[in-house]
Amino acid sequence: MVTSPLRQTYSEALVSSQQASGYIASNRSITGLASFPLFTHESYEQWTTYENMLYSCLRTGDDKSAHYFLQKLALRFGKNDERVMGLRGLYQEAMAKDSSALLQLLREYDEVLDEDPTNTPVRKRQITILRSLSREADAINALVELLAASPTDIESWAELAEHYVSQGLYQQAEFCLEEILLSTPNAWNVHARLGEVLFVSTGTCQDRIAPLAESVRRFCRSIELCDGYIRGLYGLKLASEKLMAVIAEGAQNTVKTPSVDGENAHPVPSIEMLQKLSEKATSILAENARKPRYDQSAGSTDLAFVADLLNSSTVSQGR
């Protein structure tokens, strides 16, 4: 399977799951020897395929095939293997009929974590259930505990950031995103997401210039790292125009805003610079919106927002 099941569209996952029955039939010959690797041919790719098939089958409702792949993995690696425990939890969650079944699973996860707090796959399943039960505070606490044990888990930092954003805790969300950038400084999508969080945070703070200036800088960085990045361009246009409006109200011309290391100072761009940034972003967005060869499957939603933004800008200028 070339494409990770976590990145597949539903149609791609459906195609993969439809191949499960044929794959199972072709591998029946190793059923009795799977627990004896010295007597059967196996490879890393084989077990990776089993795991990927499990994900695809669960996603498309082929529970029987998903159970088969789970059994094969448990037979090979053992029921107490952390990864297998996480996969088994995923399967049981998919089979859960109601919230009471999820609560029972949650209690089982708590028991496992009481014995081994560092069991990352089970901890992540616990967080998933807490989130599905709308227990945001508990999910945040569980993520904090997970990151205390595994501070370089980028996915968990990103998830924690989104939880904080949903609760309006923008400074905490900014901290999480900056932690990601310490490990992946060239992640243009994270720079853009940080720009978005800074932009949204201006609605709840008195000093709007500092976060807006930093937002503009983050969007610029995302475009610098990924030329023509729609999300970065969209954010740059909005942030630069909003900052121009705030400065025009009589705000100060320079201010110190926190950099990633919290020590450097960045002056607020001038009105002229912001105008140029806005015009450049608008020009590139309009060009991308006119391209018929643009990959609609990947960016149709982005293009719809771009079209709305350009139309609203045209109406405003007309007035």
Coordinates of C-alpha atoms in Angstrom, one line a residue:
M1 CA 0.0 0.0 0.0
V2 CA 1.8 3.1 -1.2
T3 CA -0.5 5.6 0.5
S4 CA -0.8 5.7 4.2
P5 CA -4.3 4.7 5.4
L6 CA -4.3 7.8 7.6
R7 CA -4.0 10.0 4.4
Q8 CA -6.3 8.1 2.2
T9 CA -9.6 9.5 0.9
Y10 CA -12.7 7.3 1.7
S11 CA -12.7 6.0 -1.9
E12 CA -9.0 5.0 -1.7
A13 CA -9.7 3.2 1.6
L14 CA -12.7 1.5 0.0
V15 CA -10.5 0.2 -2.8
S16 CA -8.0 -1.1 -0.3
S17 CA -10.6 -2.8 1.9
Q18 CA -12.1 -4.5 -1.2
Q19 CA -8.8 -6.2 -1.8
A20 CA -8.8 -7.7 1.8
S21 CA -10.7 -10.9 0.9
G22 CA -8.3 -11.7 -1.9
Y23 CA -5.3 -10.9 0.3
I24 CA -6.6 -13.1 3.1
A25 CA -7.2 -16.0 0.8
S26 CA -3.7 -15.7 -0.6
N27 CA -2.1 -15.8 2.9
R28 CA -4.1 -18.7 4.4
S29 CA -1.0 -20.9 4.0
I30 CA 0.9 -19.2 6.9
T31 CA -2.0 -19.3 9.4
G32 CA -0.6 -22.2 11.4
L33 CA 3.0 -21.0 11.3
A34 CA 2.6 -17.3 11.9
S35 CA 3.8 -17.5 15.5
F36 CA 7.0 -19.3 14.4
P37 CA 9.0 -16.8 12.2
L38 CA 11.8 -19.3 11.7
F39 CA 9.5 -21.6 9.8
T40 CA 7.7 -19.1 7.6
H41 CA 8.6 -16.3 5.3
E42 CA 7.8 -12.9 6.6
S43 CA 8.9 -9.3 6.1
Y44 CA 8.3 -5.8 7.6
E45 CA 6.2 -4.9 4.6
Q46 CA 3.9 -7.9 5.3
W47 CA 3.0 -6.8 8.8
T48 CA 2.8 -3.1 7.7
T49 CA 0.3 -4.2 5.1
Y50 CA -1.7 -6.1 7.7
E51 CA -1.9 -3.0 9.9
N52 CA -2.9 -0.8 6.9
M53 CA -5.5 -3.2 5.8
L54 CA -6.9 -3.2 9.4
Y55 CA -7.3 0.6 9.2
S56 CA -8.9 0.6 5.8
C57 CA -11.4 -2.2 6.7
L58 CA -12.4 -0.5 9.9
R59 CA -13.0 2.8 8.0
T60 CA -15.2 1.1 5.4
G61 CA -17.1 -1.2 7.8
D62 CA -15.5 -4.5 6.9
D63 CA -15.4 -5.6 10.5
K64 CA -14.8 -9.3 9.7
S65 CA -11.7 -8.6 7.7
A66 CA -10.4 -6.1 10.2
H67 CA -10.7 -8.7 13.0
Y68 CA -8.8 -11.2 10.9
F69 CA -5.8 -8.8 10.5
L70 CA -6.0 -7.9 14.2
Q71 CA -5.8 -11.6 15.1
K72 CA -2.8 -12.1 12.8
L73 CA -0.9 -9.2 14.4
A74 CA -1.7 -10.3 17.9
L75 CA -0.6 -13.9 17.1
R76 CA 2.7 -12.6 15.7
F77 CA 3.6 -9.9 18.2
G78 CA 1.6 -11.0 21.3
K79 CA -1.5 -9.5 22.8
N80 CA 0.5 -7.5 25.3
D81 CA 2.5 -5.7 22.6
E82 CA 1.8 -1.9 23.0
R83 CA 1.0 -1.4 19.3
V84 CA -1.3 -4.4 19.2
M85 CA -3.1 -3.2 22.3
G86 CA -3.6 0.2 20.6
L87 CA -5.0 -1.5 17.5
R88 CA -7.2 -3.8 19.5
G89 CA -8.6 -0.7 21.3
L90 CA -9.3 0.9 17.9
Y91 CA -11.2 -2.1 16.8
Q92 CA -13.2 -2.3 20.0
E93 CA -14.1 1.4 19.7
A94 CA -15.3 0.8 16.2
M95 CA -17.5 -2.0 17.5
A96 CA -18.9 0.0 20.4
K97 CA -22.6 0.5 20.1
D98 CA -23.1 3.4 22.5
S99 CA -21.5 5.7 25.0
S100 CA -21.7 3.1 27.8
A101 CA -19.6 0.7 25.7
L102 CA -17.0 3.5 25.3
L103 CA -17.0 4.2 29.0
Q104 CA -16.3 0.6 29.7
L105 CA -13.4 0.8 27.2
L106 CA -12.2 3.9 29.0
R107 CA -12.1 2.1 32.3
E108 CA -10.1 -0.7 30.7
Y109 CA -7.6 1.9 29.4
D110 CA -7.3 3.5 32.8
E111 CA -6.4 0.1 34.3
V112 CA -3.7 -0.5 31.7
L113 CA -2.3 3.0 32.2
D114 CA -2.3 2.5 36.0
E115 CA 0.1 -0.4 35.4
D116 CA 2.1 1.3 32.7
P117 CA 1.7 5.1 32.3
T118 CA 4.1 5.2 29.4
N119 CA 1.9 3.0 27.2
T120 CA 1.6 5.6 24.4
P121 CA -0.8 3.7 22.0
V122 CA -3.3 3.1 24.8
R123 CA -2.9 6.6 26.1
K124 CA -3.8 7.9 22.6
R125 CA -6.9 5.7 22.5
Q126 CA -7.9 7.0 25.9
I127 CA -7.6 10.6 24.6
T128 CA -9.7 9.7 21.5
I129 CA -12.5 8.4 23.6
L130 CA -12.4 11.4 25.9
R131 CA -12.6 13.6 22.9
S132 CA -15.6 11.7 21.4
L133 CA -17.4 12.0 24.8
S134 CA -16.8 15.8 24.7
R135 CA -14.7 15.7 27.8
E136 CA -12.4 18.4 26.7
A137 CA -10.7 19.1 30.0
D138 CA -10.0 15.4 30.6
A139 CA -8.6 15.1 27.1
I140 CA -6.3 18.1 27.6
N141 CA -5.0 16.7 30.9
A142 CA -4.4 13.3 29.3
L143 CA -2.5 14.9 26.5
V144 CA -0.4 16.9 29.0
E145 CA 0.5 13.6 30.7
L146 CA 1.4 12.0 27.4
L147 CA 3.7 14.9 26.4
A148 CA 5.3 14.8 29.8
A149 CA 6.4 11.3 29.0
S150 CA 7.0 11.9 25.3
P151 CA 7.9 15.6 24.7
T152 CA 8.8 15.1 21.1
D153 CA 5.5 13.7 20.0
I154 CA 4.6 16.2 17.3
E155 CA 1.1 14.8 16.6
S156 CA 0.2 15.1 20.3
W157 CA 1.4 18.7 20.4
A158 CA -0.7 19.5 17.4
E159 CA -3.8 17.8 18.9
L160 CA -3.3 19.6 22.2
A161 CA -3.1 22.9 20.3
E162 CA -6.4 22.3 18.6
H163 CA -8.0 21.4 22.0
Y164 CA -6.7 24.7 23.4
V165 CA -8.0 26.7 20.4
S166 CA -11.5 25.1 20.8
Q167 CA -11.5 26.4 24.4
G168 CA -10.3 29.9 23.4
L169 CA -6.9 29.3 25.1
Y170 CA -4.8 30.9 22.4
Q171 CA -1.6 31.5 24.2
Q172 CA -1.4 27.9 25.2
A173 CA -2.1 26.8 21.6
E174 CA 0.7 29.1 20.4
F175 CA 3.1 27.5 22.8
C176 CA 2.1 24.0 21.5
L177 CA 2.7 25.0 17.9
E178 CA 6.0 26.6 18.7
E179 CA 7.0 23.3 20.3
I180 CA 6.3 21.6 17.0
L181 CA 8.4 24.2 15.1
L182 CA 11.4 23.4 17.4
S183 CA 11.4 19.9 15.9
T184 CA 10.2 20.7 12.4
P185 CA 11.2 24.4 11.7
N186 CA 10.4 24.1 8.0
A187 CA 6.8 22.9 8.5
W188 CA 5.0 25.5 6.4
N189 CA 1.6 24.3 7.4
V190 CA 2.4 24.7 11.1
H191 CA 3.7 28.3 10.5
A192 CA 0.4 29.0 8.8
R193 CA -1.6 27.5 11.6
L194 CA 0.3 29.6 14.1
G195 CA -0.5 32.6 12.0
E196 CA -4.2 31.7 12.1
V197 CA -4.2 31.3 15.9
L198 CA -2.4 34.6 16.4
F199 CA -4.9 36.3 14.0
V200 CA -7.9 34.8 15.9
S201 CA -6.4 35.7 19.3
T202 CA -6.7 39.5 18.4
G203 CA -10.4 39.3 19.2
T204 CA -9.7 38.6 22.9
C205 CA -6.7 40.9 23.6
Q206 CA -6.2 44.6 24.1
D207 CA -2.9 44.9 22.2
R208 CA -3.8 43.8 18.7
I209 CA -0.7 45.0 16.9
A210 CA 1.8 42.5 18.4
P211 CA -0.1 39.3 17.5
L212 CA -1.2 40.7 14.1
A213 CA 2.4 41.6 13.2
E214 CA 3.6 38.1 14.3
S215 CA 0.7 36.6 12.3
V216 CA 1.8 38.4 9.2
R217 CA 5.4 37.2 9.7
R218 CA 4.2 33.6 10.2
F219 CA 2.2 33.6 7.0
C220 CA 5.1 35.1 5.1
R221 CA 7.3 32.3 6.4
S222 CA 4.8 29.6 5.3
I223 CA 4.8 31.1 1.8
E224 CA 8.6 31.3 1.8
L225 CA 8.8 27.6 2.6
C226 CA 6.1 26.6 0.2
D227 CA 5.7 28.8 -2.8
G228 CA 2.1 29.5 -3.7
Y229 CA 0.7 27.9 -0.5
I230 CA -3.0 28.8 -0.7
R231 CA -3.6 28.8 3.1
G232 CA -0.6 31.0 3.7
L233 CA -1.6 33.5 1.0
Y234 CA -5.1 33.6 2.2
G235 CA -4.0 34.3 5.8
L236 CA -1.4 36.9 4.7
K237 CA -4.0 38.9 2.8
L238 CA -6.4 38.9 5.8
A239 CA -3.7 39.6 8.4
S240 CA -2.0 42.3 6.5
E241 CA -5.3 44.2 5.7
K242 CA -6.4 43.9 9.4
L243 CA -3.1 45.2 10.6
M244 CA -3.3 48.1 8.2
A245 CA -6.7 49.0 9.6
V246 CA -5.5 48.8 13.2
I247 CA -2.4 51.0 12.4
A248 CA -4.6 53.5 10.6
E249 CA -6.6 53.9 13.8
G250 CA -3.6 55.6 15.3
A251 CA -1.7 52.7 16.9
Q252 CA 2.1 52.9 17.5
N253 CA 4.5 52.3 14.7
T254 CA 6.9 49.8 16.3
V255 CA 6.4 47.1 18.9
K256 CA 8.3 44.1 20.2
T257 CA 6.6 40.8 19.5
P258 CA 7.9 37.4 20.7
S259 CA 9.9 35.3 18.3
V260 CA 10.2 31.5 18.6
D261 CA 13.0 31.9 21.3
G262 CA 11.2 34.7 23.0
E263 CA 14.3 37.0 22.8
N264 CA 14.3 38.8 19.4
A265 CA 12.2 41.8 18.6
H266 CA 10.4 42.3 15.3
P267 CA 9.3 45.7 14.2
V268 CA 5.8 46.1 12.8
P269 CA 5.8 46.4 9.0
S270 CA 5.0 49.8 7.6
I271 CA 1.6 50.5 5.9
E272 CA 3.4 50.6 2.5
M273 CA 4.9 47.1 3.1
L274 CA 1.6 45.7 4.3
Q275 CA -0.1 47.1 1.2
K276 CA 2.5 45.4 -1.0
L277 CA 2.1 42.1 0.8
S278 CA -1.7 42.3 0.5
E279 CA -1.5 43.1 -3.2
K280 CA 1.0 40.3 -3.9
A281 CA -1.1 37.8 -2.0
T282 CA -4.2 38.9 -3.9
S283 CA -2.5 38.6 -7.2
I284 CA -1.2 35.0 -6.6
L285 CA -4.6 33.9 -5.2
A286 CA -6.4 35.3 -8.2
E287 CA -4.0 33.5 -10.5
N288 CA -4.5 30.2 -8.7
A289 CA -8.2 30.6 -8.7
R290 CA -8.2 30.9 -12.5
K291 CA -6.1 27.8 -13.2
P292 CA -8.3 25.0 -14.5
R293 CA -5.5 22.5 -14.0
Y294 CA -5.6 23.0 -10.3
D295 CA -6.1 19.7 -8.4
Q296 CA -9.7 20.0 -7.4
S297 CA -9.7 16.9 -5.3
A298 CA -7.1 18.4 -3.0
G299 CA -8.0 22.1 -3.0
S300 CA -11.6 22.7 -4.1
T301 CA -12.6 23.9 -0.7
D302 CA -9.6 26.2 -0.5
L303 CA -10.4 27.6 -3.9
A304 CA -14.0 28.3 -2.8
F305 CA -12.8 30.3 0.1
V306 CA -10.3 32.1 -2.1
A307 CA -13.1 33.0 -4.6
D308 CA -15.3 34.4 -1.7
L309 CA -12.4 36.4 -0.3
L310 CA -11.5 37.9 -3.7
N311 CA -15.2 38.7 -4.4
S312 CA -15.6 40.4 -1.0
S313 CA -12.4 42.4 -1.6
T314 CA -13.8 43.6 -5.0
V315 CA -17.1 44.6 -3.4
S316 CA -15.3 46.6 -0.7
Q317 CA -13.1 48.4 -3.1
G318 CA -16.1 49.2 -5.3
R319 CA -17.7 50.9 -2.3

